[in-house]
Each structure stands twice: as structure tokens, then as C-alpha cells.
Tab-separated table of C-alpha atoms in Angstrom:
chain	number	residue	atom	x	y	z
A	164	CYS	CA	109.424	-50.356	161.227
A	165	ILE	CA	111.958	-49.742	158.316
A	166	PHE	CA	115.008	-47.490	158.584
A	167	ARG	CA	117.117	-46.636	155.134
A	168	PRO	CA	114.307	-48.021	152.970
A	169	ARG	CA	116.500	-47.017	149.873
A	170	GLN	CA	119.092	-49.438	150.778
A	171	LEU	CA	117.218	-52.509	151.056
A	172	HIS	CA	118.474	-54.446	148.104
A	173	ASP	CA	121.806	-52.937	148.278
A	174	THR	CA	123.619	-56.676	148.201
A	175	ARG	CA	126.974	-55.103	149.112
A	176	ARG	CA	124.891	-54.358	152.643
A	177	PRO	CA	122.300	-56.657	153.126
A	178	PRO	CA	119.713	-55.303	155.688
A	179	LEU	CA	119.577	-56.302	159.195
A	180	VAL	CA	116.181	-57.970	159.987
A	181	VAL	CA	115.546	-57.178	164.090
A	182	LEU	CA	113.375	-59.674	165.967
A	183	HIS	CA	112.114	-58.223	169.365
A	184	GLY	CA	111.521	-60.443	172.462
A	185	GLY	CA	108.571	-61.266	174.062
A	186	PRO	CA	106.449	-62.434	172.853
A	187	SER	CA	104.487	-59.229	173.868
A	188	ILE	CA	106.735	-56.488	173.793
A	189	PRO	CA	106.777	-54.555	170.726
A	190	SER	CA	110.457	-53.623	168.908
A	191	ASN	CA	110.397	-49.910	170.196
A	192	TYR	CA	113.064	-50.512	172.796
A	193	LEU	CA	115.407	-52.377	170.014
A	194	LEU	CA	115.105	-48.717	168.323
A	195	PRO	CA	118.549	-47.403	169.245
A	196	ILE	CA	119.962	-50.297	166.854
A	197	VAL	CA	119.840	-48.017	164.298
A	198	ASN	CA	122.536	-45.694	165.440
A	199	GLY	CA	124.933	-48.243	165.981
A	200	VAL	CA	124.009	-50.162	162.378
A	201	THR	CA	124.319	-47.016	159.838
A	202	ASP	CA	125.509	-48.455	156.966
A	203	ARG	CA	122.148	-50.512	155.804
A	204	THR	CA	118.613	-50.906	155.948
A	205	VAL	CA	117.236	-52.115	159.408
A	206	ILE	CA	113.967	-53.565	159.466
A	207	PHE	CA	111.849	-54.133	162.831
A	208	TYR	CA	109.385	-56.937	162.930
A	209	ASP	CA	106.818	-56.866	164.927
A	210	GLN	CA	105.352	-59.945	166.123
A	211	PHE	CA	101.712	-60.578	165.463
A	212	GLY	CA	99.380	-58.651	168.037
A	213	CYS	CA	102.697	-56.072	168.944
A	214	GLY	CA	103.549	-52.938	168.247
A	215	LYS	CA	102.311	-52.048	164.561
A	216	SER	CA	101.153	-55.805	163.695
A	217	SER	CA	98.265	-56.887	163.266
A	218	ARG	CA	96.328	-60.100	164.525
A	219	PRO	CA	95.860	-62.775	162.531
A	220	SER	CA	92.698	-62.385	160.114
A	221	ASN	CA	91.755	-66.116	161.373
A	222	ALA	CA	89.873	-66.097	164.599
A	223	LYS	CA	90.942	-69.541	164.943
A	224	GLN	CA	94.701	-68.831	164.900
A	225	GLN	CA	96.864	-68.240	167.690
A	226	PRO	CA	98.674	-64.815	167.183
A	227	PHE	CA	101.186	-66.591	169.477
A	228	SER	CA	102.049	-69.482	167.560
A	229	ILE	CA	105.629	-69.874	166.522
A	230	ASP	CA	104.675	-71.963	163.390
A	231	LEU	CA	102.541	-68.880	162.434
A	232	MET	CA	105.139	-66.262	163.229
A	233	VAL	CA	107.832	-68.367	161.368
A	234	GLU	CA	105.557	-68.287	158.157
A	235	HIS	CA	104.609	-64.950	158.489
A	236	LEU	CA	108.431	-63.722	158.897
A	237	ASN	CA	108.995	-66.138	155.620
A	238	LEU	CA	106.283	-64.362	153.568
A	239	LEU	CA	107.901	-61.144	154.632
A	240	ILE	CA	111.759	-61.961	153.909
A	241	SER	CA	110.972	-63.751	150.432
A	242	LYS	CA	108.264	-62.124	149.017
A	243	GLN	CA	106.896	-58.618	150.577
A	244	TRP	CA	110.227	-57.349	151.414
A	245	GLY	CA	111.960	-59.711	148.332
A	246	LEU	CA	115.455	-59.950	150.209
A	247	GLN	CA	117.993	-62.247	148.581
A	248	LYS	CA	120.573	-61.645	151.403
A	249	TYR	CA	119.918	-60.294	154.972
A	250	HIS	CA	121.095	-60.493	158.393
A	251	LEU	CA	119.109	-61.658	161.678
A	252	LEU	CA	119.065	-60.519	164.900
A	253	GLY	CA	116.937	-62.110	167.449
A	254	HIS	CA	116.999	-60.693	170.645
A	255	SER	CA	115.335	-63.216	173.726
A	256	PHE	CA	112.628	-64.777	172.280
A	257	GLY	CA	113.029	-63.185	169.095
A	258	GLY	CA	116.236	-65.697	168.880
A	259	ILE	CA	113.932	-68.502	169.421
A	260	LEU	CA	112.030	-66.979	166.527
A	261	ALA	CA	115.216	-66.484	164.286
A	262	TYR	CA	116.162	-70.130	164.917
A	263	GLU	CA	112.913	-71.874	164.675
A	264	PHE	CA	112.634	-69.345	161.403
A	265	LEU	CA	115.770	-70.778	160.041
A	266	ALA	CA	115.190	-74.074	160.668
A	267	SER	CA	112.676	-74.428	158.884
A	268	LEU	CA	114.354	-73.487	155.666
A	269	SER	CA	115.689	-75.530	152.966
A	270	GLU	CA	119.794	-75.404	152.941
A	271	SER	CA	119.952	-73.180	150.006
A	272	ASP	CA	117.159	-70.505	151.200
A	273	ARG	CA	118.733	-70.411	154.745
A	274	ALA	CA	122.369	-69.245	152.884
A	275	ALA	CA	120.386	-66.056	152.135
A	276	CYS	CA	121.057	-65.540	155.777
A	277	ARG	CA	124.420	-64.008	155.773
A	278	SER	CA	124.705	-64.137	159.938
A	279	LEU	CA	122.776	-64.726	162.885
A	280	ILE	CA	122.818	-62.895	166.234
A	281	LEU	CA	121.213	-64.047	168.871
A	282	ALA	CA	121.235	-61.903	171.783
A	283	SER	CA	119.567	-63.069	175.496
A	284	ALA	CA	118.094	-65.905	173.849
A	285	PRO	CA	117.604	-69.239	175.826
A	286	THR	CA	120.203	-72.014	175.069
A	287	SER	CA	118.059	-74.596	175.125
A	288	ALA	CA	113.977	-74.899	175.158
């Protein structure tokens, strides 16, 4: 779900990518964020099998594999959305996913993430 898509590539105001908790809860409960973040695009990423997201096409893949979600998120951010800069907010399990996603990137790719917000995310695994 993308709010204010016309601002998606505004480099002065990089979009906020929001990762929901769960992993089985869709992002709907986080939608009020758009009322507080009014100056940029807000993207709500539904993890595989949640909300408006589909399940992996390969039946052998586990829909809730962190590695698979990290790979999918990377494809969306870098290829489908083509984001050069972005902010990342991870709530609960989304915080784990945000951390694992950033840890998987090279230092130069990680620099595209202008800020990281971990909300109600565990501090250790």
C-alpha cells in the first residue's frame, strides 16, 4: 500500500517504508502513521502471506522465512520501487526484519537507508 506515490522519488524527502509485526498480521493497524507523516510517501510492506501480499510461488519455500522476506524486501526497494534513499520503520517482528535486511546489505547499499526506527522490537534474539 503506497500513500502519496507522486512523491516516491523526491530525494529531498525520501519515503518511509513501514514493516509490520506478526509475522502474520497485515499492515492495516499501522495505517494511521500517514496522518503524522504528511510530507513524504509512506509505503506499507505486507510480508508474504499477509494482507495484500501473495504467497511464494514455490511450494517448497516457507512464507515466513526471514531470508526470503529479506530477499523480497531488497527486490522491492532496489528494483521495483527503485529507491535511492528511504527511511525504514519496523514494528515488532518488522523490527527484526528491518535489522536483518540492513545487515544483509553492503555498507554502500546500507547508506541508502537514511534512518531506522525500531518500534516495540526485541533487543536480542
